[in-house]
Amino acid sequence: MKHESTPERQAFYGVLDSHDLAPLWEAMATLVTPQPQSACVAASWHYERLRPLLLEAGALITAEEAERRVLVLENPGIRGRSQITNSLYAGLQLILPGEVAPAHRHAAAALRFIVEGEGAYTAVDGERVTMHPGDFVITPSWTWHDHGNLGSEPVVWLDGLDVPIVNLFDTSFAERSATKSQFADCAEDLAASRYGSNMLPLDYEVHGGNSPLFAYRYAPSRAALERLARSGQIDPVHGTKLQYANPATGGYPMPTIGAFLQLLPAGFNGAIYRSTDATVFNVVEGDGFSMIGEERFDWRPRDVFVVPSWVPVSHHTNSESVLFSFSDRPAQKALGLWREHA
Amino acid sequence: MKHESTPERQAFYGVLDSHDLAPLWEAMATLVTPQPQSACVAASWHYERLRPLLLEAGALITAEEAERRVLVLENPGIRGRSQITNSLYAGLQLILPGEVAPAHRHAAAALRFIVEGEGAYTAVDGERVTMHPGDFVITPSWTWHDHGNLGSEPVVWLDGLDVPIVNLFDTSFAERSATKSQFADCAEDLAASRYGSNMLPLDYEVHGGNSPLFAYRYAPSRAALERLARSGQIDPVHGTKLQYANPATGGYPMPTIGAFLQLLPAGFNGAIYRSTDATVFNVVEGDGFSMIGEERFDWRPRDVFVVPSWVPVSHHTNSESVLFSFSDRPAQKALGLWREHA
Amino acid sequence: MKHESTPERQAFYGVLDSHDLAPLWEAMATLVTPQPQSACVAASWHYERLRPLLLEAGALITAEEAERRVLVLENPGIRGRSQITNSLYAGLQLILPGEVAPAHRHAAAALRFIVEGEGAYTAVDGERVTMHPGDFVITPSWTWHDHGNLGSEPVVWLDGLDVPIVNLFDTSFAERSATKSQFADCAEDLAASRYGSNMLPLDYEVHGGNSPLFAYRYAPSRAALERLARSGQIDPVHGTKLQYANPATGGYPMPTIGAFLQLLPAGFNGAIYRSTDATVFNVVEGDGFSMIGEERFDWRPRDVFVVPSWVPVSHHTNSESVLFSFSDRPAQKALGLWREHA
Amino acid sequence: MKHESTPERQAFYGVLDSHDLAPLWEAMATLVTPQPQSACVAASWHYERLRPLLLEAGALITAEEAERRVLVLENPGIRGRSQITNSLYAGLQLILPGEVAPAHRHAAAALRFIVEGEGAYTAVDGERVTMHPGDFVITPSWTWHDHGNLGSEPVVWLDGLDVPIVNLFDTSFAERSATKSQFADCAEDLAASRYGSNMLPLDYEVHGGNSPLFAYRYAPSRAALERLARSGQIDPVHGTKLQYANPATGGYPMPTIGAFLQLLPAGFNGAIYRSTDATVFNVVEGDGFSMIGEERFDWRPRDVFVVPSWVPVSHHTNSESVLFSFSDRPAQKALGLWREHA
């Protein structure tokens, strides 16, 4: 609604301004919109173009100097803010053989989705896991974490963080460890043994909203999707899709970021869908394209693309495809804000 | 950490830029700070200066033309964004005798704290409550609500909304009602009878995180604080302080905004405290001052002041005082981000 | 189903018996019945007959010698087991002026509903509340509690306990206090101030399933029912009925026993209802009768009657009536066993 | 406490009796005991003696005639009540090649732990799983279930049910299906694919307290214990022990019965422990003995033994051993009654 501008009103607005006040009625239309009006846009990054740049970064700066050698994927609609959506950060991180990304912790929660390479590990609060392509790994808020590459090839993963959420709430904390790398006194995959087999420690008590299981392996996730797909459980929008879960609560792995894996059969022509959680996709297998709004985004393995809030999207495949994705859905649901429409 | 700038690196950054990429290591220090570094500042608004401006607004625009006739309290550190903290909106709303603020609904959740005047009502999803000074009223996300003044004097209340949170998540929705005012077919205070007496409807089931009780009266809240204070329950930081609760869950009244009422004895010299939830205070009774960081803010009844995230604050009174306050604490706790330090 | 009895089978059953074994097929029909087949029956106790017996008990044994001077209401269908239903105990307790029922605690949870007399108190974990007719008071599992009568008239209340549940699970514990009466260092109704006004202590954390509010007053409960009834909220089965709630969770006051208060208008002819939670009623006001199965039970103030599991019941009034009731519904719901049919 | 018996009191007790009343003070010592005083006793059943009896039962009655061909393990302390503890039922069920145990459902919840044989299946609400020795399978309250043996050898499993709990609450319901066997239209292990891989269906909502995963396989459970044991996680009481969990909540598989699997190294001499949940053990691997109270119970694979509430127990092994166990712990915890002491 447009309000009449009179000289009296304009003069009054000047007075208000001098008192750190503003007339709501002049701002309300932009503050409270009938539908989400994101400045973010749909976008994609092709891995074949990203990979040489990552390797060039590897030549220009060490993991240690960079602390984290990451190319941030910036949403073209909001450049300069290190964000892929209005609430999330994403980047591709490279770690070369022999390198260590030193231990630190921060209020921001992070996920990793392994894109390429064998031999790297992540250590979380003293426990170390080796990562393989397709694995989904979390480093929840305020957990110590470091990464290293003990193998012989470059390793690349997609990082997703809730930095914009943490900063909206003015709740950023961060700390560097005195020691570069956590002493990993634990056997590999202890958390998987304790929490990952549909069993839990005796009289386990939940503290906070983070999953005690911090590595979700690609092989069993992929196999579960395949069995479901073979049984005919194929959704017209999502194909066969599951969300990663905290085995101790059934909730999302972390309170701010949810993650998903979906299998689309060859020749899939998905129905149109939209939801308020802008979503970042990474292609694991297959090739196809997604219609995001009116625009077509072709994708192949390891490509990244982003669907903004409330923009209609449909997925279409040539070959059988697997898509990993993540969004802020847990936060939106916890705050009563999430909507979807199929 | 500052990284060496070489011509190669600068050239590389230019290439990255053309691919919607950015080097994390150049931005990380500002993205992930060791402690909250809010652009918001401490500030106060004295009601004796606000009141004439509110009445002038009443003369310049009708409630109906304005839809909501509100003077937005803008944090001096982030002017122009209609925010009192980095995550919350606050304003003072005036409604004159005979006026109606027409029915609408929006994804943003709102609270009202009645500052002055008798005779106004708020209707929420078809149920109407008359509001008195000191009452705390909520209009949760996506509930229809309208306000009216059936009395003979101006009525002013403090509005608090989570608009910045809704907009961070790109989840804004809003709708105007075809009818200006909701037909209130319900007896007054039906919700109070159903939910407000430590009893609940038979086999009540919770849906979502909003309190079904939407008006919290000042008199019983004040009386509870007084009884506790007389029993000697006085905290060195907070005096005698309670939080408003959802009687059906024990949680906060709404998932994004919590509210508090505290009684400070005359001559109270509070200990220093800080927390990550920037907090908006409204003085109900008494007079005193608060030290926010190094700055002193004197206050008297109906004044508003704001304490930014993680800035140390202490309260000091001349006379027995009652402070209402609200913050985004429920959201921070749900997302695992809240911290305090006493 | 009846199975053929052959000599071979009988001989085999004898062998089984010597090995602490039994053939399921001979017992299954009585173990797993198509519908609840309670040994409990409908019954009522008229207060005009109970009162003289209570006073006679008062003459024959002191509260201190008895530890608790209670006449147990034994269900006529299962005499000798101190039970009013298959899972609950009920009795009427008398305490005379000047007497103390000494402090003890036990795993069994107890409720009190005050039937007659002024001047008695219950102390729970060091906090004391004076009780008035119609008040509902809880002493949760393992809380220290004692009772005393500081007034000048006999005080009688209805006790309800979950003793049969505790004993089914073989989880009985009990302890007597070294001191007869708890030193009550707290102001009266501190819990009411802390938890009873739709507010809670700062950042309150729930521990266990017991309400921190332990006295629910009759006056506000009665008033809430009256306001609802006047607004026309009258259920064909229940009239106007609410359940007592734990203000910190919205759950039942204790994990094993729920309690209810209902207002029935004069001339009410309730519809037939049944549920699996056998229910004990106490008449607070009014007169009428209830059809339980085929049998009619007339009632007047202070009478007690019991409705067994799954037996159809309907309530009928002459004058406006108020009924208090309690059952094991919280336990049945927690264990996934509760059913109702209206 | 013993109360003096006077002629007046005796006469009064007679009058009380005629009014369906009883003096609490005469019964209180047996109703409310200082510690659990179970009529149940420790006991064991050796499989080498059970097996011939099971096969003899197989010759004397068909699965169809018996509906369920089960030898009930009756606690020697409470013979004749079809109970192994005060709150639980246990039995060994035999199903021969080609047989079907026809479809029914009941309020009582059941678990199966496969003791011997390949080729049998359980179908739950239309989904069928093949069972292997060591698998743990649930058929929650009111789910349709039938069993069949498609293999060529006898199959035996341990049944555990909460029949005594259901009957205490007078909540028994049961129904036979018109068709003997459920048409299994689902692929095998669909539930495992949907819920068993630390992933869940999109926006999964929990309804009730039963696990949607109904078969827990021995191999991965055993492997998880082995990995933990190798890492040195050996508890002095329990060895390496995990509880089966509902992957959608982290809770127990069913609201009334919890189940556990533990690995004890060779030569283990466990510390003494007691808890209020009487526990039924089944030996999967290894041999050793348990001290229950003062009594020693030797065990070998497939033996069953039971530890009553609050009786001290310690486990001792010759060879590396695996014990499966179940108890009513979830019910006791939900009702606030569970205690343990190590």
PDB file of C-alpha atoms in Angstrom, chain C residues 125-320:
ATOM      1  CA  ASP C 125       9.664 -31.713  50.475  1.00  0.00           C
ATOM      2  CA  GLY C 126       9.774 -28.907  52.984  1.00  0.00           C
ATOM      3  CA  GLU C 127       7.038 -26.715  51.585  1.00  0.00           C
ATOM      4  CA  ARG C 128       3.692 -26.505  53.345  1.00  0.00           C
ATOM      5  CA  VAL C 129       0.233 -25.744  51.953  1.00  0.00           C
ATOM      6  CA  THR C 130      -3.006 -25.262  53.849  1.00  0.00           C
ATOM      7  CA  MET C 131      -5.795 -27.294  52.273  1.00  0.00           C
ATOM      8  CA  HIS C 132      -9.409 -26.319  51.726  1.00  0.00           C
ATOM      9  CA  PRO C 133     -12.352 -28.424  50.585  1.00  0.00           C
ATOM     10  CA  GLY C 134     -12.171 -29.039  46.855  1.00  0.00           C
ATOM     11  CA  ASP C 135      -8.411 -28.547  46.664  1.00  0.00           C
ATOM     12  CA  PHE C 136      -6.403 -31.135  44.781  1.00  0.00           C
ATOM     13  CA  VAL C 137      -2.944 -31.832  46.221  1.00  0.00           C
ATOM     14  CA  ILE C 138      -0.222 -34.182  44.988  1.00  0.00           C
ATOM     15  CA  THR C 139       2.658 -35.865  46.793  1.00  0.00           C
ATOM     16  CA  PRO C 140       4.666 -37.384  43.963  1.00  0.00           C
ATOM     17  CA  SER C 141       6.762 -40.526  44.145  1.00  0.00           C
ATOM     18  CA  TRP C 142       9.585 -40.374  46.676  1.00  0.00           C
ATOM     19  CA  THR C 143       8.749 -36.897  48.028  1.00  0.00           C
ATOM     20  CA  TRP C 144       8.786 -36.451  51.787  1.00  0.00           C
ATOM     21  CA  HIS C 145       5.338 -35.588  53.040  1.00  0.00           C
ATOM     22  CA  ASP C 146       3.490 -35.120  56.304  1.00  0.00           C
ATOM     23  CA  HIS C 147       0.070 -33.809  57.202  1.00  0.00           C
ATOM     24  CA  GLY C 148      -1.174 -31.888  60.212  1.00  0.00           C
ATOM     25  CA  ASN C 149      -4.355 -30.315  61.465  1.00  0.00           C
ATOM     26  CA  LEU C 150      -3.830 -26.871  62.998  1.00  0.00           C
ATOM     27  CA  GLY C 151      -7.530 -26.091  63.012  1.00  0.00           C
ATOM     28  CA  SER C 152     -10.419 -26.956  65.287  1.00  0.00           C
ATOM     29  CA  GLU C 153     -12.424 -29.428  63.245  1.00  0.00           C
ATOM     30  CA  PRO C 154     -11.903 -32.867  61.753  1.00  0.00           C
ATOM     31  CA  VAL C 155     -10.477 -32.798  58.251  1.00  0.00           C
ATOM     32  CA  VAL C 156     -11.159 -35.565  55.764  1.00  0.00           C
ATOM     33  CA  TRP C 157      -9.727 -36.120  52.338  1.00  0.00           C
ATOM     34  CA  LEU C 158      -9.777 -38.736  49.630  1.00  0.00           C
ATOM     35  CA  ASP C 159      -6.435 -40.407  49.034  1.00  0.00           C
ATOM     36  CA  GLY C 160      -5.589 -41.944  45.674  1.00  0.00           C
ATOM     37  CA  LEU C 161      -2.387 -43.950  45.208  1.00  0.00           C
ATOM     38  CA  ASP C 162      -0.781 -46.068  42.503  1.00  0.00           C
ATOM     39  CA  VAL C 163       0.276 -48.826  44.942  1.00  0.00           C
ATOM     40  CA  PRO C 164      -0.879 -51.706  42.692  1.00  0.00           C
ATOM     41  CA  ILE C 165       1.158 -50.299  39.803  1.00  0.00           C
ATOM     42  CA  VAL C 166       4.263 -49.935  41.961  1.00  0.00           C
ATOM     43  CA  ASN C 167       3.804 -53.482  43.200  1.00  0.00           C
ATOM     44  CA  LEU C 168       3.210 -54.981  39.754  1.00  0.00           C
ATOM     45  CA  PHE C 169       6.581 -53.607  38.746  1.00  0.00           C
ATOM     46  CA  ASP C 170       8.199 -54.757  42.024  1.00  0.00           C
ATOM     47  CA  THR C 171       9.470 -51.234  42.602  1.00  0.00           C
ATOM     48  CA  SER C 172       8.325 -50.458  46.123  1.00  0.00           C
ATOM     49  CA  PHE C 173      10.581 -48.365  48.322  1.00  0.00           C
ATOM     50  CA  ALA C 174       9.632 -46.551  51.524  1.00  0.00           C
ATOM     51  CA  GLU C 175      11.313 -44.631  54.299  1.00  0.00           C
ATOM     52  CA  ARG C 176      10.227 -42.972  57.549  1.00  0.00           C
ATOM     53  CA  SER C 177      11.674 -39.619  58.533  1.00  0.00           C
ATOM     54  CA  ALA C 178      13.582 -39.255  61.764  1.00  0.00           C
ATOM     55  CA  THR C 179      11.587 -36.124  62.477  1.00  0.00           C
ATOM     56  CA  LYS C 180       7.844 -36.360  62.720  1.00  0.00           C
ATOM     57  CA  SER C 181       7.111 -33.163  60.876  1.00  0.00           C
ATOM     58  CA  GLN C 182       9.098 -31.367  58.226  1.00  0.00           C
ATOM     59  CA  PHE C 183      10.420 -28.003  59.253  1.00  0.00           C
ATOM     60  CA  ALA C 184       8.507 -25.753  56.919  1.00  0.00           C
ATOM     61  CA  ASP C 185      10.893 -22.928  56.204  1.00  0.00           C
ATOM     62  CA  CYS C 186       9.014 -21.763  53.150  1.00  0.00           C
ATOM     63  CA  ALA C 187       6.324 -19.202  52.806  1.00  0.00           C
ATOM     64  CA  GLU C 188       2.950 -20.749  52.001  1.00  0.00           C
ATOM     65  CA  ASP C 189       2.294 -21.310  48.333  1.00  0.00           C
ATOM     66  CA  LEU C 190       5.768 -20.594  47.085  1.00  0.00           C
ATOM     67  CA  ALA C 191       5.271 -23.247  44.416  1.00  0.00           C
ATOM     68  CA  ALA C 192       2.079 -21.484  43.341  1.00  0.00           C
ATOM     69  CA  SER C 193       4.042 -18.268  42.901  1.00  0.00           C
ATOM     70  CA  ARG C 194       6.822 -19.949  40.988  1.00  0.00           C
ATOM     71  CA  TYR C 195       4.786 -22.202  38.721  1.00  0.00           C
ATOM     72  CA  GLY C 196       1.097 -21.412  39.074  1.00  0.00           C
ATOM     73  CA  SER C 197       0.653 -18.147  37.153  1.00  0.00           C
ATOM     74  CA  ASN C 198       1.475 -19.228  33.624  1.00  0.00           C
ATOM     75  CA  MET C 199       5.032 -18.171  34.285  1.00  0.00           C
ATOM     76  CA  LEU C 200       8.082 -20.238  35.182  1.00  0.00           C
ATOM     77  CA  PRO C 201      11.495 -19.669  36.742  1.00  0.00           C
ATOM     78  CA  LEU C 202      14.181 -18.458  34.329  1.00  0.00           C
ATOM     79  CA  ASP C 203      15.371 -21.160  31.947  1.00  0.00           C
ATOM     80  CA  TYR C 204      13.459 -23.762  33.923  1.00  0.00           C
ATOM     81  CA  GLU C 205      14.442 -27.339  33.163  1.00  0.00           C
ATOM     82  CA  VAL C 206      12.075 -30.257  33.559  1.00  0.00           C
ATOM     83  CA  HIS C 207      13.239 -33.255  35.581  1.00  0.00           C
ATOM     84  CA  GLY C 208      10.923 -36.221  35.620  1.00  0.00           C
ATOM     85  CA  GLY C 209       7.192 -36.257  35.114  1.00  0.00           C
ATOM     86  CA  ASN C 210       5.885 -34.695  38.312  1.00  0.00           C
ATOM     87  CA  SER C 211       4.313 -31.269  38.521  1.00  0.00           C
ATOM     88  CA  PRO C 212       6.332 -28.752  40.539  1.00  0.00           C
ATOM     89  CA  LEU C 213       2.968 -27.191  41.435  1.00  0.00           C
ATOM     90  CA  PHE C 214       1.530 -29.475  44.087  1.00  0.00           C
ATOM     91  CA  ALA C 215      -1.677 -27.743  45.188  1.00  0.00           C
ATOM     92  CA  TYR C 216      -4.464 -26.935  42.737  1.00  0.00           C
ATOM     93  CA  ARG C 217      -7.079 -24.724  44.385  1.00  0.00           C
ATOM     94  CA  TYR C 218     -10.764 -25.341  43.967  1.00  0.00           C
ATOM     95  CA  ALA C 219     -11.851 -21.715  43.514  1.00  0.00           C
ATOM     96  CA  PRO C 220      -9.980 -20.921  40.273  1.00  0.00           C
ATOM     97  CA  SER C 221     -10.677 -24.375  38.816  1.00  0.00           C
ATOM     98  CA  ARG C 222     -14.389 -24.013  39.583  1.00  0.00           C
ATOM     99  CA  ALA C 223     -14.411 -20.494  38.137  1.00  0.00           C
ATOM    100  CA  ALA C 224     -12.762 -21.624  34.896  1.00  0.00           C
ATOM    101  CA  LEU C 225     -15.376 -24.350  34.431  1.00  0.00           C
ATOM    102  CA  GLU C 226     -18.163 -21.873  35.101  1.00  0.00           C
ATOM    103  CA  ARG C 227     -16.884 -19.386  32.513  1.00  0.00           C
ATOM    104  CA  LEU C 228     -16.566 -22.143  29.930  1.00  0.00           C
ATOM    105  CA  ALA C 229     -20.027 -23.471  30.729  1.00  0.00           C
ATOM    106  CA  ARG C 230     -21.537 -20.025  30.356  1.00  0.00           C
ATOM    107  CA  SER C 231     -19.948 -19.717  26.933  1.00  0.00           C
ATOM    108  CA  GLY C 232     -21.825 -22.821  25.880  1.00  0.00           C
ATOM    109  CA  GLN C 233     -18.946 -25.282  25.836  1.00  0.00           C
ATOM    110  CA  ILE C 234     -20.912 -28.294  27.077  1.00  0.00           C
ATOM    111  CA  ASP C 235     -19.903 -31.752  25.936  1.00  0.00           C
ATOM    112  CA  PRO C 236     -22.729 -34.312  25.646  1.00  0.00           C
ATOM    113  CA  VAL C 237     -20.731 -36.854  27.626  1.00  0.00           C
ATOM    114  CA  HIS C 238     -18.604 -34.793  29.994  1.00  0.00           C
ATOM    115  CA  GLY C 239     -20.444 -31.501  30.426  1.00  0.00           C
ATOM    116  CA  THR C 240     -17.664 -28.992  31.009  1.00  0.00           C
ATOM    117  CA  LYS C 241     -14.551 -30.885  31.988  1.00  0.00           C
ATOM    118  CA  LEU C 242     -10.861 -30.058  32.356  1.00  0.00           C
ATOM    119  CA  GLN C 243      -7.856 -32.060  33.424  1.00  0.00           C
ATOM    120  CA  TYR C 244      -5.333 -30.848  35.972  1.00  0.00           C
ATOM    121  CA  ALA C 245      -2.027 -30.119  34.236  1.00  0.00           C
ATOM    122  CA  ASN C 246       1.651 -29.901  35.061  1.00  0.00           C
ATOM    123  CA  PRO C 247       2.343 -26.223  34.228  1.00  0.00           C
ATOM    124  CA  ALA C 248       5.939 -27.035  33.315  1.00  0.00           C
ATOM    125  CA  THR C 249       5.041 -29.584  30.639  1.00  0.00           C
ATOM    126  CA  GLY C 250       1.301 -29.532  29.988  1.00  0.00           C
ATOM    127  CA  GLY C 251       1.301 -33.188  30.995  1.00  0.00           C
ATOM    128  CA  TYR C 252      -0.563 -34.847  33.808  1.00  0.00           C
ATOM    129  CA  PRO C 253       0.383 -33.872  37.370  1.00  0.00           C
ATOM    130  CA  MET C 254       2.074 -37.241  37.943  1.00  0.00           C
ATOM    131  CA  PRO C 255       3.122 -39.980  35.490  1.00  0.00           C
ATOM    132  CA  THR C 256       0.744 -42.593  36.895  1.00  0.00           C
ATOM    133  CA  ILE C 257      -2.381 -40.707  37.937  1.00  0.00           C
ATOM    134  CA  GLY C 258      -4.454 -38.077  36.135  1.00  0.00           C
ATOM    135  CA  ALA C 259      -7.215 -36.011  37.710  1.00  0.00           C
ATOM    136  CA  PHE C 260     -10.220 -34.176  36.330  1.00  0.00           C
ATOM    137  CA  LEU C 261     -12.890 -31.708  37.380  1.00  0.00           C
ATOM    138  CA  GLN C 262     -16.217 -31.378  35.593  1.00  0.00           C
ATOM    139  CA  LEU C 263     -19.269 -29.192  35.889  1.00  0.00           C
ATOM    140  CA  LEU C 264     -22.626 -30.650  34.891  1.00  0.00           C
ATOM    141  CA  PRO C 265     -25.623 -28.340  34.538  1.00  0.00           C
ATOM    142  CA  ALA C 266     -28.878 -29.067  36.375  1.00  0.00           C
ATOM    143  CA  GLY C 267     -30.949 -31.601  34.473  1.00  0.00           C
ATOM    144  CA  PHE C 268     -27.971 -32.931  32.524  1.00  0.00           C
ATOM    145  CA  ASN C 269     -28.537 -36.315  30.876  1.00  0.00           C
ATOM    146  CA  GLY C 270     -25.125 -37.368  29.717  1.00  0.00           C
ATOM    147  CA  ALA C 271     -24.422 -39.593  26.757  1.00  0.00           C
ATOM    148  CA  ILE C 272     -22.877 -43.015  27.243  1.00  0.00           C
ATOM    149  CA  TYR C 273     -19.102 -43.259  27.301  1.00  0.00           C
ATOM    150  CA  ARG C 274     -16.475 -45.815  28.085  1.00  0.00           C
ATOM    151  CA  SER C 275     -12.742 -45.867  28.422  1.00  0.00           C
ATOM    152  CA  THR C 276     -10.113 -48.301  29.594  1.00  0.00           C
ATOM    153  CA  ASP C 277      -9.080 -46.214  32.583  1.00  0.00           C
ATOM    154  CA  ALA C 278     -11.247 -47.264  35.512  1.00  0.00           C
ATOM    155  CA  THR C 279     -12.153 -44.011  37.255  1.00  0.00           C
ATOM    156  CA  VAL C 280     -12.830 -42.963  40.840  1.00  0.00           C
ATOM    157  CA  PHE C 281     -15.297 -40.078  41.288  1.00  0.00           C
ATOM    158  CA  ASN C 282     -15.860 -37.790  44.252  1.00  0.00           C
ATOM    159  CA  VAL C 283     -18.919 -35.548  44.291  1.00  0.00           C
ATOM    160  CA  VAL C 284     -18.074 -31.953  45.189  1.00  0.00           C
ATOM    161  CA  GLU C 285     -21.405 -30.225  44.580  1.00  0.00           C
ATOM    162  CA  GLY C 286     -24.900 -31.149  43.482  1.00  0.00           C
ATOM    163  CA  ASP C 287     -26.818 -34.376  43.284  1.00  0.00           C
ATOM    164  CA  GLY C 288     -27.751 -36.864  40.614  1.00  0.00           C
ATOM    165  CA  PHE C 289     -26.968 -40.373  39.542  1.00  0.00           C
ATOM    166  CA  SER C 290     -24.724 -42.290  37.188  1.00  0.00           C
ATOM    167  CA  MET C 291     -25.652 -45.343  35.137  1.00  0.00           C
ATOM    168  CA  ILE C 292     -22.672 -47.701  35.233  1.00  0.00           C
ATOM    169  CA  GLY C 293     -23.392 -50.641  33.011  1.00  0.00           C
ATOM    170  CA  GLU C 294     -27.005 -51.490  33.838  1.00  0.00           C
ATOM    171  CA  GLU C 295     -26.821 -50.261  37.407  1.00  0.00           C
ATOM    172  CA  ARG C 296     -27.884 -46.906  38.819  1.00  0.00           C
ATOM    173  CA  PHE C 297     -25.770 -45.170  41.466  1.00  0.00           C
ATOM    174  CA  ASP C 298     -27.306 -42.138  43.163  1.00  0.00           C
ATOM    175  CA  TRP C 299     -24.913 -39.604  44.536  1.00  0.00           C
ATOM    176  CA  ARG C 300     -24.788 -36.548  46.724  1.00  0.00           C
ATOM    177  CA  PRO C 301     -21.912 -34.322  47.875  1.00  0.00           C
ATOM    178  CA  ARG C 302     -18.820 -36.156  49.166  1.00  0.00           C
ATOM    179  CA  ASP C 303     -19.968 -39.545  47.918  1.00  0.00           C
ATOM    180  CA  VAL C 304     -17.400 -41.712  46.139  1.00  0.00           C
ATOM    181  CA  PHE C 305     -18.119 -44.033  43.242  1.00  0.00           C
ATOM    182  CA  VAL C 306     -15.997 -46.065  40.868  1.00  0.00           C
ATOM    183  CA  VAL C 307     -16.447 -46.956  37.187  1.00  0.00           C
ATOM    184  CA  PRO C 308     -14.499 -50.047  36.037  1.00  0.00           C
ATOM    185  CA  SER C 309     -12.525 -50.253  32.818  1.00  0.00           C
ATOM    186  CA  TRP C 310     -14.565 -50.327  29.634  1.00  0.00           C
ATOM    187  CA  VAL C 311     -17.931 -50.360  31.422  1.00  0.00           C
ATOM    188  CA  PRO C 312     -20.336 -47.842  29.824  1.00  0.00           C
ATOM    189  CA  VAL C 313     -21.193 -44.881  32.046  1.00  0.00           C
ATOM    190  CA  SER C 314     -23.480 -41.866  31.806  1.00  0.00           C
ATOM    191  CA  HIS C 315     -24.048 -39.055  34.294  1.00  0.00           C
ATOM    192  CA  HIS C 316     -27.392 -37.459  35.157  1.00  0.00           C
ATOM    193  CA  THR C 317     -28.037 -34.516  37.438  1.00  0.00           C
ATOM    194  CA  ASN C 318     -30.842 -32.991  39.407  1.00  0.00           C
ATOM    195  CA  SER C 319     -28.987 -29.852  40.414  1.00  0.00           C
ATOM    196  CA  GLU C 320     -25.854 -28.270  38.990  1.00  0.00           C
TER     197      GLU C 320
END
